[in-house]
C-alpha positions in Angstrom: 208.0 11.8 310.4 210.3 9.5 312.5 211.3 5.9 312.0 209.6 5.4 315.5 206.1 7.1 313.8 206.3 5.3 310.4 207.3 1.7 311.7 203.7 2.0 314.5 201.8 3.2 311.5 203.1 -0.1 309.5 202.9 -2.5 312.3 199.4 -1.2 313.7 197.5 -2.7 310.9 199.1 -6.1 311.1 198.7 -6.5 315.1 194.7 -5.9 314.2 194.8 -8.2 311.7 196.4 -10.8 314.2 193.5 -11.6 315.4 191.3 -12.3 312.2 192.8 -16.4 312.2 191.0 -16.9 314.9 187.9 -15.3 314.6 187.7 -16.9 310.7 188.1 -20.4 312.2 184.9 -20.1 314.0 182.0 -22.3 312.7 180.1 -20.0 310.3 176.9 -19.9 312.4 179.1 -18.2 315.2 180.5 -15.4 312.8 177.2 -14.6 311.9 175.2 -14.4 314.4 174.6 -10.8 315.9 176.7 -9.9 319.2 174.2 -10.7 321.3 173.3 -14.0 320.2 176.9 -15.5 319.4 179.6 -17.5 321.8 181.6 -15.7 323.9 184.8 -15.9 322.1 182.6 -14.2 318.8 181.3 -11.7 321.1 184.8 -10.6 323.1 186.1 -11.0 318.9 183.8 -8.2 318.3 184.2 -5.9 320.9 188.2 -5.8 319.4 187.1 -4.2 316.6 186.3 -6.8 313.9 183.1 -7.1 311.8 182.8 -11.3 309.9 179.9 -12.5 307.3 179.1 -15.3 305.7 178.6 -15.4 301.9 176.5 -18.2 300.3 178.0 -17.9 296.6 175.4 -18.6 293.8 176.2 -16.7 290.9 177.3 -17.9 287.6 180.6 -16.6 287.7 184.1 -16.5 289.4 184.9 -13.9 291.4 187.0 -12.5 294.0 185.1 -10.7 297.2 186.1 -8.3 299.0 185.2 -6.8 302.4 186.2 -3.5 303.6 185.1 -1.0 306.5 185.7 2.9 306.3 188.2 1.7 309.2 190.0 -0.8 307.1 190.4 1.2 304.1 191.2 -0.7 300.5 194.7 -1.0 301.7 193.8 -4.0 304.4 190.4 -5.1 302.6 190.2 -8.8 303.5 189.3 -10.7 300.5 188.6 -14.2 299.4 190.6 -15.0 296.5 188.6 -16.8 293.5 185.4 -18.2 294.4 183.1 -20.3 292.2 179.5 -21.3 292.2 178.3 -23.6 295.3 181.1 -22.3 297.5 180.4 -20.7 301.5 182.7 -18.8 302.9 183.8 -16.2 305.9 185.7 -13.1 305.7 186.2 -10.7 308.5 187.5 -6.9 308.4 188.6 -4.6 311.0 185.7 -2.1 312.2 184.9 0.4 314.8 181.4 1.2 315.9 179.7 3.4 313.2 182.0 2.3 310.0 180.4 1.6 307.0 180.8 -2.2 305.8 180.7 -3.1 302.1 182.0 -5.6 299.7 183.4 -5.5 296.7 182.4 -8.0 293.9 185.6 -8.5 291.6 184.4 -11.0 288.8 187.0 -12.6 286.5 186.1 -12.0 283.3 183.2 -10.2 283.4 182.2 -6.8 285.0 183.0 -6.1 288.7 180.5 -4.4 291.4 181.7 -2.3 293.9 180.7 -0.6 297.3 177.8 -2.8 297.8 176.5 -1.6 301.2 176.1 -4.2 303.7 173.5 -2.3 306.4 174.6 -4.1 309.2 173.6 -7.7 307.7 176.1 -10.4 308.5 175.1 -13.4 306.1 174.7 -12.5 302.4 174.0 -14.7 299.6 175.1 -13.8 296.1 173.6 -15.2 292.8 173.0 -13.5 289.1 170.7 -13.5 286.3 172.8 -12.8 282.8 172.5 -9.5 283.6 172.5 -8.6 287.2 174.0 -9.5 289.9 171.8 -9.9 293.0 173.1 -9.7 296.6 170.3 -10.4 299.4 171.4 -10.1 303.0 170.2 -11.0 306.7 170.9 -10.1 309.8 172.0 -13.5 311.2 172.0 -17.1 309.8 169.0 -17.8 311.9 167.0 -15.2 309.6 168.6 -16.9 306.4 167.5 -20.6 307.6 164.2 -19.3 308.4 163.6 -18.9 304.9 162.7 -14.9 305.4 163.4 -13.2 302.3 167.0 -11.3 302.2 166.9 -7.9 302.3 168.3 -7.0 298.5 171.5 -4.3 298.8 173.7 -2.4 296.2 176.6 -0.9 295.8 
């Protein structure tokens, strides 16, 4: 392989990840809401190849969340870093029509949950009993304000 090949096949990942800022910065209803519905700078965002939730964190726990697409790969998962109860945030991943999206629950201390398939939903909110961990998901934030219940997912 040549220097030419292996430095594209580095740099690639980093000029799609470029654009993620951007996107993230977004109020949250904006990332959520489905193509159709959202701003024009959220809908041109999506047509580059990027897929963004919202997670409502409830559980009882610490943990690290990750989301991935069979585009992104573990090696450029986009993850949150720590996150304790009470906390909302955004992540975003790189995606091309048809991927599978999923997230990764990595809790400290306790026992992590992986490949948790998202279905297309783009607002999840997490919480646990003191066994489980629950993940219930919606389409949009409209859905999850409505007070419609989440559709429940697993890994």
């Amino acid at each position: 392989m040549s220097i030419k090949t292996t430095l594209v096949r580095t740099l690639a990942p980093l000029a799609a990840m470029a654009a993620l800022p951007a996107i993230l910065a977004a109020p949250a209803y904006a990332a959520a809401e489905s193509a159709t519905t959202a701003r024009p700078q959220v809908r041109a965002a999506a047509a580059e190849g990027s897929y963004n939730i919202l997670i409502s964190h409830r559980a009882l726990f610490v943990a690290d969340f990750c989301l991935l697409s069979t585009t992104s790969g573990n090696g450029r998962a986009a993850c949150s870093g720590n996150k304790a109860l009470g906390t909302d945030f955004r992540l975003g991943v790189v995606y091309k029509p048809g991927d599978r999206v999923w997230i990764d629950v990595n809790v400290v201390s306790g026992r992590d949950t992986k490949g948790i398939d998202l279905r297309g939903n783009r607002m999840c909110r997490v919480d646990s009993t003191a066994v489980n961990l629950n993940v219930h998901c919606w389409k949009n934030l409209a859905q999850y304000e409505s007070g419609v219940p989440g559709e429940r997912v697993y890994g």
